[in-house]
Amino acid sequence: MSVRTLTCAAALVFVAGCLSERGGKSSATKPQVAAAAAAAKAPSGPPAMRAAATPGSSLCEQASLKLAPGSVVAQIDGVDVKLEDLGDQLAQAENKALRQYCGEVARVREAALDSFVQQKVLTAAAEKAGKPINEYVQGRLDAAVPTPSDADIEAFYNTRKSPDAPPLEAVKDQVIQAINAEKSEQVFTEMLAELKATATVEKRLPDVRPPALELAAAHSPWIGSSDAKVQVVEFSDFECPYCSRAADTLKQLKDKYADKPVQFVFRHFPLSFHPNARPAAEYAQCAHEQEKFWPLHDAIFAAQRELSTDKLKELAGQVGLDTAKLDECLARVGQIIETDMKVAGEAGVGGTPSFYINGQTFEGNPTVAGLSEAIDAELARAKG
């Protein structure tokens, strides 16, 4: 069975993330003050990644069909209707459509080139081994993907099942396929990286991606290089089970890239149907002011199924937060959460976890292998 078939099988039981309700609102906020007041108390934010792009400087922006200011777009009873009469929402909608167009063009070109390179390196490796390409790939996968044990199957099911998933015995075969899919994807990605490293590949596609979004803020918790070439921004919800899985993935990535110029940034996107996500976000952001965001981040995800207010207070005490400072912060931190959610909406976040790498939407599978491939590509791009 191919990697693609195995991956599709996983969708029978599991979903990719927590999706935002259309038009959904966050839970009620605490009394708020200006975000600047809270930001002033927080540790310094992520170092700037890049200078702002000059308007019109990217190939994407040059493809825009924007109308000149003052353009007459219609006449009504002989009276001119000008572009400005249509309101600011038109400009916002055009910018969104342009980003989607440029991003999709860049994606399909990159995918086509990657597919061609993949076929070439796999064919060369298979010929060297004296085997047909499918037999060579399947042999590598079979050798590296062992049959999962009953304990592995049960653990995988319990940590990844969707809320309405049927009992394990009813979907055991699909769970095994999902386990194999995840492991096979990792092995396949690592095999391709190994083979590509032995070939000389010089990509010359023009960069038509939309201008990078500046997504890190002064109040954003971050970890990693202070002189990063690659910035990974995650929008997350503390009550989303898929965000908990992503947190485990990011732990591995932080270790993997500890000595590389890579930076990981966290931003909040509590979903309206997760009643405990908003309070958890506020506690975590207040922990950031006391430079204990990551310990509380980990503790909250570990206790994800019991995030009552009392539990959050207990976790805050366990990581050593000053109670008086915490209470003062909780009275005003709501504005920061609102700011993160507003930025998420403007960036097109539709669910959690959502990742952006160097200001571009990450569309792949948010596994260690999938994110590593994208991070490595950006590191290579930075080297020129």
Tab-separated table of N, CA, C and O in Angstrom, residues 250-359:
chain	number	residue	atom	x	y	z
A	250	LEU	N	6.398	19.920	18.294
A	250	LEU	CA	7.292	21.072	18.399
A	250	LEU	C	8.412	20.839	19.405
A	250	LEU	O	9.512	21.364	19.245
A	251	LYS	N	8.152	20.050	20.440
A	251	LYS	CA	9.224	19.710	21.382
A	251	LYS	C	10.371	19.027	20.642
A	251	LYS	O	11.559	19.332	20.856
A	252	GLN	N	10.008	18.100	19.751
A	252	GLN	CA	11.026	17.388	18.988
A	252	GLN	C	11.742	18.337	18.023
A	252	GLN	O	12.964	18.246	17.845
A	253	LEU	N	10.990	19.237	17.423
A	253	LEU	CA	11.603	20.183	16.483
A	253	LEU	C	12.529	21.160	17.200
A	253	LEU	O	13.591	21.514	16.673
A	254	LYS	N	12.139	21.599	18.388
A	254	LYS	CA	12.984	22.520	19.153
A	254	LYS	C	14.320	21.865	19.495
A	254	LYS	O	15.370	22.509	19.466
A	255	ASP	N	14.263	20.575	19.817
A	255	ASP	CA	15.509	19.854	20.088
A	255	ASP	C	16.322	19.674	18.804
A	255	ASP	O	17.543	19.861	18.797
A	256	LYS	N	15.629	19.336	17.730
A	256	LYS	CA	16.309	19.078	16.460
A	256	LYS	C	17.035	20.311	15.947
A	256	LYS	O	18.133	20.221	15.378
A	257	TYR	N	16.419	21.487	16.113
A	257	TYR	CA	16.983	22.726	15.556
A	257	TYR	C	17.583	23.625	16.641
A	257	TYR	O	17.723	24.834	16.438
A	258	ALA	N	17.940	23.031	17.771
A	258	ALA	CA	18.462	23.821	18.891
A	258	ALA	C	19.705	24.608	18.523
A	258	ALA	O	19.932	25.708	19.045
A	259	ASP	N	20.528	24.081	17.625
A	259	ASP	CA	21.761	24.765	17.237
A	259	ASP	C	21.659	25.377	15.845
A	259	ASP	O	22.664	25.694	15.227
A	260	LYS	N	20.418	25.540	15.363
A	260	LYS	CA	20.193	26.115	14.035
A	260	LYS	C	19.503	27.473	14.181
A	260	LYS	O	18.879	27.764	15.198
A	261	PRO	N	19.579	28.333	13.152
A	261	PRO	CA	18.936	29.650	13.235
A	261	PRO	C	17.428	29.566	12.994
A	261	PRO	O	16.894	30.076	12.010
A	262	VAL	N	16.744	28.901	13.913
A	262	VAL	CA	15.298	28.688	13.810
A	262	VAL	C	14.631	29.177	15.092
A	262	VAL	O	15.148	28.967	16.193
A	263	GLN	N	13.489	29.798	14.939
A	263	GLN	CA	12.776	30.425	16.052
A	263	GLN	C	11.325	29.944	16.035
A	263	GLN	O	10.700	29.877	14.975
A	264	PHE	N	10.783	29.601	17.211
A	264	PHE	CA	9.412	29.128	17.331
A	264	PHE	C	8.611	30.138	18.153
A	264	PHE	O	8.998	30.487	19.269
A	265	VAL	N	7.488	30.579	17.607
A	265	VAL	CA	6.669	31.630	18.228
A	265	VAL	C	5.258	31.087	18.454
A	265	VAL	O	4.706	30.385	17.606
A	266	PHE	N	4.683	31.419	19.599
A	266	PHE	CA	3.333	30.956	19.963
A	266	PHE	C	2.369	32.130	19.964
A	266	PHE	O	2.651	33.177	20.545
A	267	ARG	N	1.197	31.948	19.324
A	267	ARG	CA	0.122	32.932	19.409
A	267	ARG	C	-1.189	32.209	19.698
A	267	ARG	O	-1.387	31.051	19.328
A	268	HIS	N	-2.086	32.918	20.352
A	268	HIS	CA	-3.325	32.322	20.847
A	268	HIS	C	-4.462	32.409	19.839
A	268	HIS	O	-4.670	33.437	19.196
A	269	PHE	N	-5.226	31.312	19.746
A	269	PHE	CA	-6.449	31.306	18.938
A	269	PHE	C	-7.475	30.376	19.603
A	269	PHE	O	-7.821	29.324	19.068
A	270	PRO	N	-7.959	30.747	20.807
A	270	PRO	CA	-8.946	29.911	21.503
A	270	PRO	C	-10.265	29.890	20.735
A	270	PRO	O	-10.803	30.941	20.395
A	271	LEU	N	-10.792	28.706	20.478
A	271	LEU	CA	-12.016	28.565	19.703
A	271	LEU	C	-13.241	28.701	20.594
A	271	LEU	O	-13.222	28.309	21.767
A	272	SER	N	-14.322	29.210	20.016
A	272	SER	CA	-15.504	29.559	20.812
A	272	SER	C	-16.149	28.362	21.486
A	272	SER	O	-16.753	28.491	22.546
A	273	PHE	N	-16.033	27.170	20.880
A	273	PHE	CA	-16.698	25.997	21.437
A	273	PHE	C	-15.816	25.233	22.425
A	273	PHE	O	-16.177	24.157	22.884
A	274	HIS	N	-14.644	25.785	22.747
A	274	HIS	CA	-13.775	25.233	23.785
A	274	HIS	C	-13.826	26.189	24.979
A	274	HIS	O	-13.059	27.145	25.054
A	275	PRO	N	-14.715	25.963	25.930
A	275	PRO	CA	-14.938	26.944	27.005
A	275	PRO	C	-13.732	27.198	27.891
A	275	PRO	O	-13.630	28.270	28.505
A	276	ASN	N	-12.831	26.234	27.991
A	276	ASN	CA	-11.674	26.411	28.865
A	276	ASN	C	-10.448	26.961	28.142
A	276	ASN	O	-9.428	27.259	28.774
A	277	ALA	N	-10.538	27.076	26.813
A	277	ALA	CA	-9.369	27.502	26.032
A	277	ALA	C	-9.008	28.956	26.305
A	277	ALA	O	-7.827	29.302	26.406
A	278	ARG	N	-10.015	29.814	26.414
A	278	ARG	CA	-9.739	31.236	26.637
A	278	ARG	C	-9.089	31.480	27.999
A	278	ARG	O	-8.042	32.149	28.079
A	279	PRO	N	-9.655	30.953	29.099
A	279	PRO	CA	-8.966	31.128	30.392
A	279	PRO	C	-7.557	30.546	30.390
A	279	PRO	O	-6.633	31.148	30.960
A	280	ALA	N	-7.373	29.400	29.742
A	280	ALA	CA	-6.041	28.796	29.692
A	280	ALA	C	-5.067	29.705	28.953
A	280	ALA	O	-3.905	29.850	29.353
A	281	ALA	N	-5.545	30.335	27.876
A	281	ALA	CA	-4.694	31.258	27.120
A	281	ALA	C	-4.279	32.441	27.993
A	281	ALA	O	-3.128	32.901	27.952
A	282	GLU	N	-5.218	32.943	28.790
A	282	GLU	CA	-4.915	34.088	29.649
A	282	GLU	C	-3.889	33.720	30.726
A	282	GLU	O	-2.957	34.482	30.992
A	283	TYR	N	-4.062	32.559	31.330
A	283	TYR	CA	-3.092	32.106	32.334
A	283	TYR	C	-1.707	31.955	31.703
A	283	TYR	O	-0.691	32.367	32.286
A	284	ALA	N	-1.675	31.339	30.513
A	284	ALA	CA	-0.383	31.110	29.863
A	284	ALA	C	0.295	32.423	29.494
A	284	ALA	O	1.516	32.580	29.662
A	285	GLN	N	-0.497	33.396	29.000
A	285	GLN	CA	0.093	34.676	28.628
A	285	GLN	C	0.611	35.408	29.865
A	285	GLN	O	1.660	36.068	29.817
A	286	CYS	N	-0.108	35.277	30.974
A	286	CYS	CA	0.371	35.892	32.223
A	286	CYS	C	1.633	35.196	32.719
A	286	CYS	O	2.516	35.833	33.311
A	287	ALA	N	1.736	33.898	32.488
A	287	ALA	CA	2.966	33.191	32.849
A	287	ALA	C	4.139	33.728	32.039
A	287	ALA	O	5.278	33.775	32.531
A	288	HIS	N	3.863	34.163	30.815
A	288	HIS	CA	4.925	34.744	29.975
A	288	HIS	C	5.498	35.999	30.625
A	288	HIS	O	6.698	36.249	30.553
A	289	GLU	N	4.643	36.783	31.259
A	289	GLU	CA	5.124	37.997	31.929
A	289	GLU	C	6.080	37.665	33.064
A	289	GLU	O	6.927	38.480	33.429
A	290	GLN	N	5.939	36.469	33.623
A	290	GLN	CA	6.847	36.031	34.687
A	290	GLN	C	7.905	35.072	34.141
A	290	GLN	O	8.570	34.374	34.920
A	291	GLU	N	8.056	35.059	32.811
A	291	GLU	CA	9.059	34.254	32.112
A	291	GLU	C	8.919	32.762	32.417
A	291	GLU	O	9.901	32.026	32.515
A	292	LYS	N	7.658	32.312	32.514
A	292	LYS	CA	7.389	30.893	32.770
A	292	LYS	C	6.310	30.369	31.820
A	292	LYS	O	5.537	29.472	32.176
A	293	PHE	N	6.273	30.948	30.612
A	293	PHE	CA	5.251	30.523	29.660
A	293	PHE	C	5.387	29.058	29.289
A	293	PHE	O	4.426	28.294	29.344
A	294	TRP	N	6.580	28.627	28.892
A	294	TRP	CA	6.739	27.271	28.369
A	294	TRP	C	6.473	26.203	29.421
A	294	TRP	O	5.823	25.183	29.104
A	295	PRO	N	6.905	26.366	30.687
A	295	PRO	CA	6.517	25.365	31.697
A	295	PRO	C	5.002	25.258	31.865
A	295	PRO	O	4.459	24.158	31.966
A	296	LEU	N	4.295	26.416	31.875
A	296	LEU	CA	2.840	26.352	32.037
A	296	LEU	C	2.188	25.829	30.760
A	296	LEU	O	1.197	25.094	30.813
A	297	HIS	N	2.710	26.213	29.618
A	297	HIS	CA	2.242	25.691	28.319
A	297	HIS	C	2.237	24.168	28.357
A	297	HIS	O	1.238	23.509	28.026
A	298	ASP	N	3.335	23.573	28.773
A	298	ASP	CA	3.442	22.113	28.815
A	298	ASP	C	2.487	21.513	29.849
A	298	ASP	O	1.861	20.470	29.605
A	299	ALA	N	2.377	22.166	30.999
A	299	ALA	CA	1.517	21.656	32.065
A	299	ALA	C	0.045	21.699	31.657
A	299	ALA	O	-0.729	20.779	31.965
A	300	ILE	N	-0.364	22.765	30.973
A	300	ILE	CA	-1.759	22.883	30.530
A	300	ILE	C	-2.099	21.793	29.525
A	300	ILE	O	-3.135	21.130	29.616
A	301	PHE	N	-1.228	21.575	28.552
A	301	PHE	CA	-1.503	20.529	27.572
A	301	PHE	C	-1.522	19.150	28.223
A	301	PHE	O	-2.303	18.277	27.832
A	302	ALA	N	-0.683	18.941	29.232
A	302	ALA	CA	-0.658	17.646	29.921
A	302	ALA	C	-1.951	17.395	30.680
A	302	ALA	O	-2.369	16.243	30.861
A	303	ALA	N	-2.614	18.472	31.132
A	303	ALA	CA	-3.865	18.354	31.901
A	303	ALA	C	-5.059	18.809	31.066
A	303	ALA	O	-6.072	19.259	31.612
A	304	GLN	N	-4.976	18.659	29.762
A	304	GLN	CA	-5.927	19.269	28.828
A	304	GLN	C	-7.387	18.885	29.088
A	304	GLN	O	-8.297	19.673	28.841
A	305	ARG	N	-7.629	17.707	29.610
A	305	ARG	CA	-9.004	17.234	29.765
A	305	ARG	C	-9.654	17.702	31.065
A	305	ARG	O	-10.806	17.368	31.338
A	306	GLU	N	-8.953	18.489	31.859
A	306	GLU	CA	-9.519	18.937	33.140
A	306	GLU	C	-9.144	20.388	33.425
A	306	GLU	O	-8.701	20.729	34.515
A	307	LEU	N	-9.353	21.252	32.444
A	307	LEU	CA	-8.884	22.633	32.574
A	307	LEU	C	-9.924	23.549	33.221
A	307	LEU	O	-10.346	24.548	32.647
A	308	SER	N	-10.319	23.226	34.433
A	308	SER	CA	-11.177	24.126	35.195
A	308	SER	C	-10.336	25.287	35.717
A	308	SER	O	-9.107	25.264	35.686
A	309	THR	N	-11.022	26.303	36.225
A	309	THR	CA	-10.298	27.439	36.808
A	309	THR	C	-9.432	26.980	37.975
A	309	THR	O	-8.278	27.417	38.126
A	310	ASP	N	-9.986	26.094	38.802
A	310	ASP	CA	-9.207	25.584	39.944
A	310	ASP	C	-7.966	24.851	39.461
A	310	ASP	O	-6.886	24.971	40.064
A	311	LYS	N	-8.092	24.086	38.361
A	311	LYS	CA	-6.949	23.353	37.841
A	311	LYS	C	-5.901	24.309	37.302
A	311	LYS	O	-4.684	24.102	37.499
A	312	LEU	N	-6.337	25.359	36.619
A	312	LEU	CA	-5.386	26.346	36.098
A	312	LEU	C	-4.630	27.027	37.242
A	312	LEU	O	-3.422	27.259	37.145
A	313	LYS	N	-5.343	27.333	38.318
A	313	LYS	CA	-4.684	27.928	39.486
A	313	LYS	C	-3.657	26.959	40.076
A	313	LYS	O	-2.552	27.357	40.462
A	314	GLU	N	-4.047	25.686	40.127
A	314	GLU	CA	-3.138	24.672	40.657
A	314	GLU	C	-1.875	24.575	39.801
A	314	GLU	O	-0.760	24.529	40.330
A	315	LEU	N	-2.047	24.560	38.473
A	315	LEU	CA	-0.901	24.457	37.567
A	315	LEU	C	-0.011	25.698	37.678
A	315	LEU	O	1.216	25.601	37.630
A	316	ALA	N	-0.658	26.864	37.827
A	316	ALA	CA	0.110	28.102	37.976
A	316	ALA	C	0.989	28.043	39.229
A	316	ALA	O	2.142	28.498	39.219
A	317	GLY	N	0.444	27.464	40.296
A	317	GLY	CA	1.235	27.321	41.504
A	317	GLY	C	2.365	26.329	41.330
A	317	GLY	O	3.476	26.542	41.840
A	318	GLN	N	2.101	25.269	40.591
A	318	GLN	CA	3.122	24.247	40.388
A	318	GLN	C	4.336	24.782	39.624
A	318	GLN	O	5.462	24.346	39.876
A	319	VAL	N	4.106	25.709	38.685
A	319	VAL	CA	5.244	26.245	37.926
A	319	VAL	C	5.863	27.456	38.608
A	319	VAL	O	6.830	28.041	38.097
A	320	GLY	N	5.297	27.855	39.775
A	320	GLY	CA	5.921	28.906	40.576
A	320	GLY	C	5.523	30.325	40.238
A	320	GLY	O	6.308	31.257	40.453
A	321	LEU	N	4.284	30.537	39.747
A	321	LEU	CA	3.854	31.906	39.446
A	321	LEU	C	3.535	32.672	40.730
A	321	LEU	O	2.974	32.112	41.681
A	322	ASP	N	3.880	33.931	40.737
A	322	ASP	CA	3.543	34.829	41.836
A	322	ASP	C	2.042	35.114	41.762
A	322	ASP	O	1.552	35.661	40.774
A	323	THR	N	1.297	34.770	42.796
A	323	THR	CA	-0.165	34.866	42.768
A	323	THR	C	-0.653	36.299	42.597
A	323	THR	O	-1.574	36.564	41.819
A	324	ALA	N	-0.061	37.234	43.301
A	324	ALA	CA	-0.497	38.627	43.207
A	324	ALA	C	-0.275	39.175	41.797
A	324	ALA	O	-1.152	39.835	41.226
A	325	LYS	N	0.884	38.894	41.235
A	325	LYS	CA	1.160	39.351	39.872
A	325	LYS	C	0.228	38.673	38.871
A	325	LYS	O	-0.212	39.288	37.900
A	326	LEU	N	-0.077	37.407	39.121
A	326	LEU	CA	-0.977	36.668	38.232
A	326	LEU	C	-2.367	37.285	38.245
A	326	LEU	O	-2.964	37.528	37.183
A	327	ASP	N	-2.885	37.558	39.424
A	327	ASP	CA	-4.225	38.135	39.528
A	327	ASP	C	-4.296	39.495	38.841
A	327	ASP	O	-5.275	39.821	38.154
A	328	GLU	N	-3.253	40.301	39.034
A	328	GLU	CA	-3.229	41.627	38.393
A	328	GLU	C	-3.204	41.491	36.874
A	328	GLU	O	-3.876	42.228	36.150
A	329	CYS	N	-2.451	40.509	36.402
A	329	CYS	CA	-2.347	40.294	34.955
A	329	CYS	C	-3.662	39.792	34.361
A	329	CYS	O	-4.106	40.250	33.313
A	330	LEU	N	-4.307	38.849	35.048
A	330	LEU	CA	-5.548	38.265	34.531
A	330	LEU	C	-6.646	39.316	34.368
A	330	LEU	O	-7.548	39.168	33.529
A	331	ALA	N	-6.560	40.406	35.127
A	331	ALA	CA	-7.572	41.456	35.051
A	331	ALA	C	-7.459	42.289	33.775
A	331	ALA	O	-8.385	43.026	33.440
A	332	ARG	N	-6.322	42.157	33.060
A	332	ARG	CA	-6.115	43.024	31.898
A	332	ARG	C	-5.613	42.301	30.652
A	332	ARG	O	-5.515	42.891	29.578
A	333	VAL	N	-5.301	41.023	30.754
A	333	VAL	CA	-4.614	40.355	29.653
A	333	VAL	C	-5.529	40.016	28.479
A	333	VAL	O	-5.059	39.662	27.396
A	334	GLY	N	-6.838	40.139	28.679
A	334	GLY	CA	-7.775	39.765	27.614
A	334	GLY	C	-7.503	40.447	26.291
A	334	GLY	O	-7.707	39.860	25.221
A	335	GLN	N	-7.030	41.689	26.328
A	335	GLN	CA	-6.794	42.436	25.093
A	335	GLN	C	-5.706	41.777	24.245
A	335	GLN	O	-5.769	41.797	23.013
A	336	ILE	N	-4.716	41.204	24.894
A	336	ILE	CA	-3.652	40.527	24.145
A	336	ILE	C	-4.204	39.314	23.412
A	336	ILE	O	-3.869	39.065	22.244
A	337	ILE	N	-5.072	38.548	24.068
A	337	ILE	CA	-5.676	37.391	23.423
A	337	ILE	C	-6.521	37.839	22.234
A	337	ILE	O	-6.481	37.232	21.157
A	338	GLU	N	-7.276	38.935	22.419
A	338	GLU	CA	-8.074	39.477	21.323
A	338	GLU	C	-7.186	39.902	20.154
A	338	GLU	O	-7.531	39.702	18.985
A	339	THR	N	-6.041	40.490	20.470
A	339	THR	CA	-5.115	40.910	19.417
A	339	THR	C	-4.627	39.714	18.620
A	339	THR	O	-4.600	39.738	17.379
A	340	ASP	N	-4.261	38.647	19.314
A	340	ASP	CA	-3.813	37.440	18.619
A	340	ASP	C	-4.912	36.890	17.718
A	340	ASP	O	-4.658	36.474	16.579
A	341	MET	N	-6.130	36.882	18.221
A	341	MET	CA	-7.243	36.341	17.442
A	341	MET	C	-7.544	37.212	16.221
A	341	MET	O	-7.872	36.703	15.145
A	342	LYS	N	-7.400	38.508	16.381
A	342	LYS	CA	-7.621	39.412	15.253
A	342	LYS	C	-6.570	39.173	14.168
A	342	LYS	O	-6.890	39.094	12.973
A	343	VAL	N	-5.313	39.047	14.583
A	343	VAL	CA	-4.236	38.777	13.623
A	343	VAL	C	-4.458	37.437	12.939
A	343	VAL	O	-4.253	37.298	11.729
A	344	ALA	N	-4.906	36.448	13.705
A	344	ALA	CA	-5.183	35.128	13.127
A	344	ALA	C	-6.252	35.224	12.054
A	344	ALA	O	-6.128	34.629	10.974
A	345	GLY	N	-7.303	35.978	12.341
A	345	GLY	CA	-8.371	36.139	11.360
A	345	GLY	C	-7.885	36.814	10.097
A	345	GLY	O	-8.222	36.408	8.979
A	346	GLU	N	-7.053	37.841	10.266
A	346	GLU	CA	-6.521	38.559	9.104
A	346	GLU	C	-5.573	37.680	8.282
A	346	GLU	O	-5.462	37.841	7.064
A	347	ALA	N	-4.899	36.742	8.960
A	347	ALA	CA	-3.967	35.850	8.262
A	347	ALA	C	-4.675	34.677	7.600
A	347	ALA	O	-4.053	33.925	6.851
A	348	GLY	N	-5.970	34.514	7.900
A	348	GLY	CA	-6.722	33.426	7.295
A	348	GLY	C	-6.752	32.144	8.090
A	348	GLY	O	-7.092	31.088	7.559
A	349	VAL	N	-6.429	32.221	9.393
A	349	VAL	CA	-6.473	31.022	10.232
A	349	VAL	C	-7.916	30.552	10.363
A	349	VAL	O	-8.791	31.318	10.758
A	350	GLY	N	-8.157	29.283	10.019
A	350	GLY	CA	-9.506	28.745	10.086
A	350	GLY	C	-9.662	27.638	11.098
A	350	GLY	O	-10.733	27.078	11.264
A	351	GLY	N	-8.586	27.301	11.789
A	351	GLY	CA	-8.626	26.233	12.767
A	351	GLY	C	-7.278	26.099	13.437
A	351	GLY	O	-6.335	26.832	13.126
A	352	THR	N	-7.208	25.177	14.374
A	352	THR	CA	-5.957	24.984	15.108
A	352	THR	C	-5.556	23.519	15.079
A	352	THR	O	-6.412	22.639	15.033
A	353	PRO	N	-4.249	23.257	15.118
A	353	PRO	CA	-3.147	24.232	15.057
A	353	PRO	C	-2.928	24.712	13.635
A	353	PRO	O	-3.124	23.961	12.680
A	354	SER	N	-2.529	25.963	13.479
A	354	SER	CA	-2.152	26.521	12.173
A	354	SER	C	-0.726	27.040	12.276
A	354	SER	O	-0.373	27.721	13.241
A	355	PHE	N	0.067	26.713	11.251
A	355	PHE	CA	1.476	27.088	11.248
A	355	PHE	C	1.796	28.003	10.072
A	355	PHE	O	1.252	27.840	8.972
A	356	TYR	N	2.694	28.942	10.344
A	356	TYR	CA	3.235	29.821	9.298
A	356	TYR	C	4.752	29.779	9.416
A	356	TYR	O	5.303	29.907	10.512
A	357	ILE	N	5.415	29.571	8.297
A	357	ILE	CA	6.870	29.498	8.286
A	357	ILE	C	7.402	30.652	7.448
A	357	ILE	O	7.094	30.763	6.263
A	358	ASN	N	8.149	31.522	8.096
A	358	ASN	CA	8.643	32.753	7.466
A	358	ASN	C	7.515	33.531	6.788
A	358	ASN	O	7.639	34.026	5.672
A	359	GLY	N	6.405	33.623	7.506
A	359	GLY	CA	5.293	34.444	7.041
A	359	GLY	C	4.454	33.838	5.945
A	359	GLY	O	3.565	34.505	5.411
